[in-house]
PDB file of C-alpha atoms in Angstrom:
ATOM      1  CA  SER A   1       8.285  22.662   2.573  1.00 62.00           C
ATOM      2  CA  ILE A   2      10.267  19.507   3.129  1.00 71.00           C
ATOM      3  CA  THR A   3      10.211  17.654   6.423  1.00 75.00           C
ATOM      4  CA  LYS A   4      12.973  15.577   7.957  1.00 82.00           C
ATOM      5  CA  GLU A   5      10.646  12.619   8.536  1.00 81.00           C
ATOM      6  CA  ARG A   6       8.292  10.881   6.156  1.00 79.00           C
ATOM      7  CA  THR A   7       5.330   8.942   7.482  1.00 84.00           C
ATOM      8  CA  GLU A   8       4.190   6.051   5.278  1.00 86.00           C
ATOM      9  CA  VAL A   9       1.041   3.966   5.192  1.00 90.00           C
ATOM     10  CA  VAL A  10       1.968   0.289   4.817  1.00 92.00           C
ATOM     11  CA  LEU A  11      -0.599  -2.336   3.826  1.00 94.00           C
ATOM     12  CA  GLN A  12       0.136  -5.860   5.021  1.00 95.00           C
ATOM     13  CA  GLY A  13      -1.702  -9.168   5.239  1.00 95.00           C
ATOM     14  CA  THR A  14      -1.153 -12.489   6.983  1.00 96.00           C
ATOM     15  CA  SER A  15      -2.158 -16.073   6.314  1.00 94.00           C
ATOM     16  CA  SER A  16      -2.135 -16.790  10.039  1.00 95.00           C
ATOM     17  CA  LEU A  17      -5.457 -17.907  11.495  1.00 93.00           C
ATOM     18  CA  ASP A  18      -4.715 -15.688  14.499  1.00 96.00           C
ATOM     19  CA  PRO A  19      -3.333 -12.315  13.380  1.00 93.00           C
ATOM     20  CA  ASN A  20      -2.545 -11.456  17.011  1.00 95.00           C
ATOM     21  CA  ASP A  21      -0.218 -14.454  17.306  1.00 96.00           C
ATOM     22  CA  PRO A  22       3.357 -13.146  17.787  1.00 95.00           C
ATOM     23  CA  THR A  23       4.584 -15.758  15.287  1.00 96.00           C
ATOM     24  CA  ALA A  24       2.207 -14.546  12.557  1.00 96.00           C
ATOM     25  CA  VAL A  25       4.103 -13.561   9.415  1.00 96.00           C
ATOM     26  CA  TRP A  26       2.915 -10.282   7.924  1.00 96.00           C
ATOM     27  CA  GLU A  27       3.610  -9.679   4.236  1.00 95.00           C
ATOM     28  CA  GLU A  28       3.607  -6.262   2.600  1.00 94.00           C
ATOM     29  CA  TYR A  29       1.803  -5.242  -0.565  1.00 94.00           C
ATOM     30  CA  ASP A  30       4.223  -3.222  -2.688  1.00 91.00           C
ATOM     31  CA  PHE A  31       3.079  -0.260  -4.732  1.00 90.00           C
ATOM     32  CA  LYS A  32       4.384   0.548  -8.192  1.00 88.00           C
ATOM     33  CA  CYS A  33       5.920   3.918  -7.329  1.00 85.00           C
ATOM     34  CA  LYS A  34       5.391   4.540  -3.625  1.00 83.00           C
ATOM     35  CA  PRO A  35       8.664   4.447  -1.669  1.00 77.00           C
ATOM     36  CA  GLY A  36       9.285   1.046  -0.154  1.00 74.00           C
ATOM     37  CA  ASP A  37      12.193  -1.326  -0.592  1.00 76.00           C
ATOM     38  CA  LEU A  38      15.382   0.737  -0.360  1.00 76.00           C
ATOM     39  CA  LYS A  39      17.114  -1.608  -2.823  1.00 84.00           C
ATOM     40  CA  ARG A  40      14.515  -0.916  -5.512  1.00 81.00           C
ATOM     41  CA  ARG A  41      15.327   1.682  -8.137  1.00 80.00           C
ATOM     42  CA  PRO A  42      13.123   4.803  -7.793  1.00 76.00           C
ATOM     43  CA  CYS A  43      10.175   5.073 -10.151  1.00 80.00           C
ATOM     44  CA  PHE A  44      10.278   8.044 -12.501  1.00 75.00           C
ATOM     45  CA  ILE A  45       7.235   8.730 -14.645  1.00 71.00           C
ATOM     46  CA  THR A  46       7.220  12.519 -14.586  1.00 68.00           C
ATOM     47  CA  PRO A  47       5.261  14.633 -15.063  1.00 71.00           C
ATOM     48  CA  TYR A  48       2.598  12.081 -14.094  1.00 72.00           C
ATOM     49  CA  HIS A  49       1.975  10.034 -10.949  1.00 77.00           C
ATOM     50  CA  TYR A  50       0.370   6.712 -10.235  1.00 85.00           C
ATOM     51  CA  ARG A  51      -2.800   7.997  -8.611  1.00 87.00           C
ATOM     52  CA  LEU A  52      -3.051   5.365  -5.847  1.00 90.00           C
ATOM     53  CA  ASP A  53       0.590   5.781  -4.861  1.00 88.00           C
ATOM     54  CA  TRP A  54       0.141   9.550  -4.769  1.00 85.00           C
ATOM     55  CA  LEU A  55      -3.005   9.262  -2.616  1.00 90.00           C
ATOM     56  CA  MET A  56      -1.166   6.963  -0.190  1.00 89.00           C
ATOM     57  CA  TRP A  57       1.440   9.646   0.310  1.00 85.00           C
ATOM     58  CA  PHE A  58      -1.197  12.179   1.387  1.00 86.00           C
ATOM     59  CA  ALA A  59      -3.118   9.616   3.461  1.00 91.00           C
ATOM     60  CA  ALA A  60      -0.074   9.333   5.722  1.00 89.00           C
ATOM     61  CA  PHE A  61      -0.627  12.914   6.870  1.00 86.00           C
ATOM     62  CA  GLN A  62      -4.229  12.275   7.935  1.00 88.00           C
ATOM     63  CA  THR A  63      -6.387   9.742   9.760  1.00 88.00           C
ATOM     64  CA  TYR A  64      -8.234   6.882   8.122  1.00 85.00           C
ATOM     65  CA  GLU A  65     -11.503   8.695   8.902  1.00 90.00           C
ATOM     66  CA  GLN A  66     -10.343  11.408   6.513  1.00 93.00           C
ATOM     67  CA  ASN A  67      -9.446   8.768   3.916  1.00 91.00           C
ATOM     68  CA  GLU A  68     -12.261   6.224   4.033  1.00 92.00           C
ATOM     69  CA  TRP A  69     -11.182   4.895   0.636  1.00 94.00           C
ATOM     70  CA  ILE A  70      -8.285   3.088   2.390  1.00 94.00           C
ATOM     71  CA  ILE A  71     -10.792   0.829   4.187  1.00 94.00           C
ATOM     72  CA  HIS A  72     -12.382  -0.027   0.827  1.00 95.00           C
ATOM     73  CA  LEU A  73      -8.935  -0.653  -0.694  1.00 96.00           C
ATOM     74  CA  ALA A  74      -8.049  -3.036   2.144  1.00 94.00           C
ATOM     75  CA  GLY A  75     -11.329  -4.900   1.650  1.00 95.00           C
ATOM     76  CA  LYS A  76     -10.667  -5.308  -2.060  1.00 96.00           C
ATOM     77  CA  LEU A  77      -7.151  -6.583  -1.345  1.00 95.00           C
ATOM     78  CA  LEU A  78      -8.559  -9.091   1.158  1.00 94.00           C
ATOM     79  CA  ALA A  79     -11.045 -10.254  -1.488  1.00 94.00           C
ATOM     80  CA  GLN A  80      -8.177 -10.591  -4.021  1.00 94.00           C
ATOM     81  CA  GLU A  81     -10.044  -8.364  -6.508  1.00 96.00           C
ATOM     82  CA  GLU A  82      -8.073  -8.510  -9.761  1.00 95.00           C
ATOM     83  CA  GLU A  83      -8.713  -4.883 -10.772  1.00 96.00           C
ATOM     84  CA  THR A  84      -7.394  -3.651  -7.437  1.00 95.00           C
ATOM     85  CA  LEU A  85      -4.423  -6.019  -7.445  1.00 96.00           C
ATOM     86  CA  SER A  86      -3.468  -4.689 -10.887  1.00 94.00           C
ATOM     87  CA  LEU A  87      -2.732  -1.343  -9.195  1.00 93.00           C
ATOM     88  CA  MET A  88      -0.129  -2.978  -6.973  1.00 94.00           C
ATOM     89  CA  ALA A  89       3.459  -3.866  -7.879  1.00 91.00           C
ATOM     90  CA  THR A  90       3.281  -7.167  -5.996  1.00 91.00           C
ATOM     91  CA  ASN A  91       0.667  -9.387  -4.409  1.00 95.00           C
ATOM     92  CA  PRO A  92       2.293 -11.439  -1.639  1.00 95.00           C
ATOM     93  CA  PHE A  93      -0.701 -13.809  -1.749  1.00 95.00           C
ATOM     94  CA  ALA A  94      -0.647 -14.575  -5.466  1.00 93.00           C
ATOM     95  CA  GLU A  95      -1.657 -18.182  -6.127  1.00 89.00           C
ATOM     96  CA  ARG A  96      -2.342 -18.654  -2.409  1.00 91.00           C
ATOM     97  CA  ALA A  97      -5.364 -18.383  -0.172  1.00 91.00           C
ATOM     98  CA  PRO A  98      -6.413 -14.785   0.542  1.00 89.00           C
ATOM     99  CA  PRO A  99      -5.056 -13.164   3.687  1.00 92.00           C
TER     100      PRO A  99
END
C-alpha cells in the first residue's frame, strides 16, 4: 500500500564544539538515490537499488534498536572512513575536520 506521508532518516553532522548550541550549523549527508533535495533529478537504476539507500527507507519505519547498523554507519561517517563515504553522494566534511 502507499501512504500519504513518508518518514525519512536524515544523517547530519556539525563542526560545532557544542552540538547543543542553537547556532550550531548541521550539515546533511546526501545519499546517491535516497530522496532528499527536491531540486535533484530522481535516481533511476531499475531493476536494482543502492542497498544502503534502500535500507534507509525501511529503517524509517522502525526504531534504531531494530536497525543497529545505523549506529555503526554513523560511527564510520564520524571517523571519515573512505569506504563508507564512497556509499554517499556527498560528504559535507570533505577536506575539513571530521564532525
